[in-house]
């Protein structure tokens, strides 16, 4: 399966349990709506919800409200932590010289990441001087192409959906690493296609990952059986095949 298609599929798989985790506590709260001022004003337009004895309704609603509050608190807490992390990354990038959407940080530790845009500001690629020094010119082009693919394909939105789902439901949290891996694989294919030879791209991905081992937060990703070796192995295989017959069917079936 092509990585871009896999990215959408695993993101949907992550979102599904989270939607249920939110919807299930909401449903028992519906019988309480007619008791609230705003919905009560429209009571004559709606058929009252017959949910059983009042004691049962209030008991079930209280449990549902507690469960919903826990889900919301987890999501808000996770989102706040992620916002602080993003703010710190923006602060780092703002201190660096910029040209053409590229920021080079004067730091020795090898690091590189794509910083999503926001209203009034386009996305940026942030690379440290240490990472640039660890790579040769061709490998730098691969790195920049990889990070640019993250921005152009808006991979941060897929990751945001998966992270939000993970904060809402434990089952979704187990899928978040797969979403991250699919996003990396999708971004790997862009420089590989531009280069025409997948082996130099695989070498650049592996070399950049080894350089980034100096980052404590990324040590686990640089193991011998983790995501990076899997990415390199995928790049050493043939490119994921497009399906021309399906594309032709879509074109023939498209409205003119």
Coordinates of C-alpha atoms in Angstrom, one line a residue:
X1 CA 0.0 0.0 0.0
X2 CA 1.2 3.5 -0.8
X3 CA 2.3 5.4 2.3
X4 CA 0.0 8.3 1.6
X5 CA -3.0 6.0 1.5
X6 CA -1.8 4.1 4.6
X7 CA -1.5 7.4 6.4
X8 CA -5.2 8.2 5.8
X9 CA -6.2 4.7 6.7
X10 CA -4.4 4.5 10.0
X11 CA -5.5 8.0 10.9
X12 CA -9.1 6.9 10.4
X13 CA -8.5 3.8 12.5
X14 CA -7.1 6.0 15.3
X15 CA -10.1 8.4 15.2
X16 CA -12.8 5.8 15.2
X17 CA -12.5 4.6 18.9
X18 CA -12.1 8.2 20.0
X19 CA -15.4 9.2 18.3
X20 CA -17.1 6.4 20.2
X21 CA -15.4 7.4 23.4
X22 CA -17.0 10.9 23.1
X23 CA -20.4 9.8 21.7
X24 CA -21.1 7.1 24.3
X25 CA -21.1 9.5 27.3
X26 CA -23.0 12.1 25.4
X27 CA -26.0 9.9 24.6
X28 CA -27.1 9.4 28.2
X29 CA -27.0 13.2 28.7
X30 CA -29.7 13.8 26.0
X31 CA -32.7 13.2 28.4
X32 CA -31.4 16.2 30.4
X33 CA -31.6 18.6 27.5
X34 CA -35.3 19.6 28.0
X35 CA -34.4 20.6 31.6
X36 CA -31.9 23.2 30.4
X37 CA -33.2 26.7 29.8
X38 CA -32.3 27.0 26.1
X39 CA -33.6 23.6 24.9
X40 CA -36.6 24.0 27.2
X41 CA -37.7 27.0 25.2
X42 CA -38.0 24.8 22.2
X43 CA -39.7 21.9 24.1
X44 CA -43.0 22.5 22.2
X45 CA -41.2 21.8 19.0
X46 CA -39.6 18.6 20.2
X47 CA -41.0 15.3 21.4
X48 CA -39.8 14.8 24.9
X49 CA -37.2 12.0 25.4
X50 CA -38.8 9.1 27.3
X51 CA -35.8 7.6 29.1
X52 CA -37.4 6.0 32.2
X53 CA -37.7 7.0 35.9
X54 CA -36.1 10.2 36.9
X55 CA -33.7 8.5 39.4
X56 CA -32.4 6.3 36.6
X57 CA -32.0 9.2 34.2
X58 CA -30.1 11.3 36.7
X59 CA -27.9 8.4 37.8
X60 CA -26.9 7.4 34.2
X61 CA -26.4 11.0 33.3
X62 CA -24.2 11.7 36.3
X63 CA -22.0 8.7 35.3
X64 CA -21.9 9.8 31.7
X65 CA -21.0 13.4 32.7
X66 CA -18.1 12.1 34.8
X67 CA -16.8 9.9 31.9
X68 CA -17.1 12.8 29.5
X69 CA -15.3 15.1 31.8
X70 CA -12.4 12.7 32.1
X71 CA -12.2 12.4 28.3
X72 CA -12.3 16.2 27.9
X73 CA -9.7 16.8 30.7
X74 CA -7.3 14.3 29.0
X75 CA -7.8 15.9 25.6
X76 CA -7.3 19.4 27.0
X77 CA -4.3 18.5 29.0
X78 CA -2.6 16.8 26.0
X79 CA -3.5 19.7 23.7
X80 CA -2.0 22.2 26.2
X81 CA 1.2 20.2 26.5
X82 CA 1.5 20.0 22.7
X83 CA 0.8 23.7 22.3
X84 CA 3.6 24.5 24.7
X85 CA 6.0 22.2 22.8
X86 CA 5.0 23.9 19.5
X87 CA 5.4 27.3 21.0
X88 CA 8.9 26.4 22.2
X89 CA 9.7 25.2 18.6
X90 CA 8.4 28.4 17.1
X91 CA 10.5 30.4 19.6
X92 CA 13.7 28.5 18.5
X93 CA 12.9 29.1 14.9
X94 CA 12.2 32.8 15.4
X95 CA 15.8 33.3 16.7
X96 CA 17.4 31.9 13.5
X97 CA 18.1 33.5 10.2
X98 CA 15.5 32.6 7.6
X99 CA 15.5 32.4 3.8
X100 CA 13.0 30.7 1.5
X101 CA 11.2 29.0 4.4
X102 CA 14.4 27.5 5.8
X103 CA 15.7 28.3 9.3
X104 CA 19.2 27.2 10.3
X105 CA 19.8 27.1 14.0
X106 CA 23.3 27.7 15.3
X107 CA 23.3 24.5 17.4
X108 CA 25.7 21.6 17.4
X109 CA 23.2 18.9 18.1
X110 CA 21.8 17.4 14.9
X111 CA 18.1 18.1 14.5
X112 CA 15.6 18.9 11.8
X113 CA 11.8 19.3 11.7
X114 CA 9.0 20.9 9.8
X115 CA 7.2 23.7 11.6
X116 CA 3.6 24.0 10.3
X117 CA 2.3 27.4 9.2
X118 CA -0.3 29.4 11.0
X119 CA -2.5 32.4 10.0
X120 CA -0.2 35.1 8.6
X121 CA 2.9 32.8 8.5
X122 CA 3.9 30.0 6.1
X123 CA 5.4 26.8 7.3
X124 CA 9.1 26.5 7.8
X125 CA 11.8 23.9 7.8
X126 CA 14.1 24.1 10.8
X127 CA 17.5 22.5 10.6
X128 CA 20.5 22.8 13.0
X129 CA 24.0 23.5 11.8
X130 CA 25.0 20.2 13.4
X131 CA 22.6 18.3 11.2
X132 CA 23.9 20.1 8.1
X133 CA 27.5 19.3 9.0
X134 CA 26.6 15.6 9.4
X135 CA 25.3 15.3 5.9
X136 CA 26.8 15.8 2.4
X137 CA 25.1 18.1 -0.1
X138 CA 23.0 15.4 -1.7
X139 CA 21.9 14.1 1.7
X140 CA 20.9 17.6 2.7
X141 CA 18.7 17.9 -0.4
X142 CA 17.0 14.6 0.7
X143 CA 16.5 15.9 4.2
X144 CA 15.0 19.2 2.9
X145 CA 12.8 17.4 0.4
X146 CA 11.6 15.1 3.2
X147 CA 10.7 18.0 5.5
X148 CA 9.1 20.0 2.7
X149 CA 6.9 17.0 1.9
X150 CA 5.6 17.1 5.5
X151 CA 4.6 20.7 5.0
X152 CA 3.1 20.3 1.5
X153 CA 1.1 17.3 2.4
X154 CA 0.0 18.8 5.8
X155 CA 1.1 15.7 7.7
X156 CA 0.8 17.7 10.9
X157 CA -3.0 17.6 10.6
X158 CA -3.0 13.7 10.4
X159 CA -0.8 13.6 13.5
X160 CA -3.0 16.1 15.3
X161 CA -6.1 14.0 14.7
X162 CA -4.2 10.9 15.9
X163 CA -2.9 12.6 19.0
X164 CA -6.3 14.0 19.9
X165 CA -7.8 10.6 19.4
X166 CA -5.1 9.0 21.6
X167 CA -5.8 11.4 24.4
X168 CA -9.5 10.5 24.2
X169 CA -9.2 6.7 24.1
X170 CA -6.3 4.3 25.1
X171 CA -6.9 2.1 22.0
X172 CA -6.3 5.1 19.7
X173 CA -3.1 5.9 21.6
X174 CA -1.7 2.6 20.4
X175 CA -2.2 3.6 16.8
X176 CA -0.4 7.0 17.1
X177 CA 3.1 5.6 16.4
X178 CA 1.7 3.9 13.3
X179 CA 0.4 7.3 12.1
X180 CA 3.7 8.9 12.7
X181 CA 5.5 6.1 10.8
X182 CA 3.1 6.4 7.9
X183 CA 3.7 10.1 7.7
X184 CA 7.5 9.6 7.7
X185 CA 7.2 7.0 5.0
X186 CA 5.0 9.2 2.9
X187 CA 7.6 12.0 3.2
X188 CA 10.4 9.7 2.4
X189 CA 8.9 8.9 -1.0
X190 CA 9.0 12.5 -2.2
X191 CA 12.8 12.8 -2.3
X192 CA 13.2 9.2 -3.5
X193 CA 11.0 9.9 -6.5
X194 CA 12.8 13.2 -7.2
X195 CA 16.2 11.5 -7.0
X196 CA 15.2 8.6 -9.3
X197 CA 17.5 6.3 -7.2
X198 CA 16.0 5.1 -3.9
X199 CA 19.3 3.9 -2.5
X200 CA 20.8 7.4 -1.8
X201 CA 17.6 8.4 -0.2
X202 CA 17.7 5.4 2.1
X203 CA 21.3 6.2 3.0
X204 CA 20.4 9.8 3.8
X205 CA 17.5 8.8 6.0
X206 CA 19.7 6.3 7.9
X207 CA 22.5 8.8 8.3
X208 CA 20.3 11.6 9.5
X209 CA 18.7 9.2 12.0
X210 CA 22.1 8.1 13.3
X211 CA 23.1 11.8 13.7
X212 CA 19.9 12.5 15.6
X213 CA 20.7 9.7 18.1
X214 CA 22.3 12.5 20.2
X215 CA 18.8 13.8 20.9
X216 CA 17.5 12.0 24.0
X217 CA 13.9 12.1 22.9
X218 CA 14.8 10.2 19.7
X219 CA 17.0 7.5 21.1
X220 CA 14.3 4.9 20.9
X221 CA 13.6 5.6 17.2
X222 CA 17.2 4.8 16.3
X223 CA 17.2 1.2 17.5
X224 CA 18.0 -1.7 15.2
X225 CA 14.4 -2.8 14.8
X226 CA 12.6 0.5 15.2
X227 CA 10.9 2.8 12.6
X228 CA 14.1 4.1 11.0
X229 CA 15.4 0.7 9.9
X230 CA 11.9 -0.1 8.6
X231 CA 11.9 3.2 6.6
X232 CA 15.4 2.4 5.2
X233 CA 14.3 -1.2 4.3
X234 CA 11.2 0.2 2.5
X235 CA 13.3 2.6 0.5
X236 CA 15.6 -0.2 -0.6
X237 CA 12.6 -1.9 -2.1
X238 CA 10.7 -0.9 -5.3
X239 CA 8.6 2.2 -5.2
X240 CA 4.9 1.6 -4.2
X241 CA 3.1 1.0 -7.4
X242 CA 0.4 3.2 -8.6
X243 CA -2.6 1.5 -10.1
X244 CA -3.2 3.0 -13.6
X245 CA -6.3 1.0 -14.2
X246 CA -8.0 2.3 -11.1
X247 CA -6.9 5.9 -11.9
X248 CA -8.4 5.4 -15.4
X249 CA -11.6 4.1 -13.9
X250 CA -11.8 7.2 -11.6
X251 CA -11.2 9.5 -14.6
X252 CA -13.9 7.7 -16.7
X253 CA -16.3 7.9 -13.8
X254 CA -15.6 11.5 -13.0
X255 CA -18.2 14.1 -14.0
X256 CA -17.4 16.3 -17.0

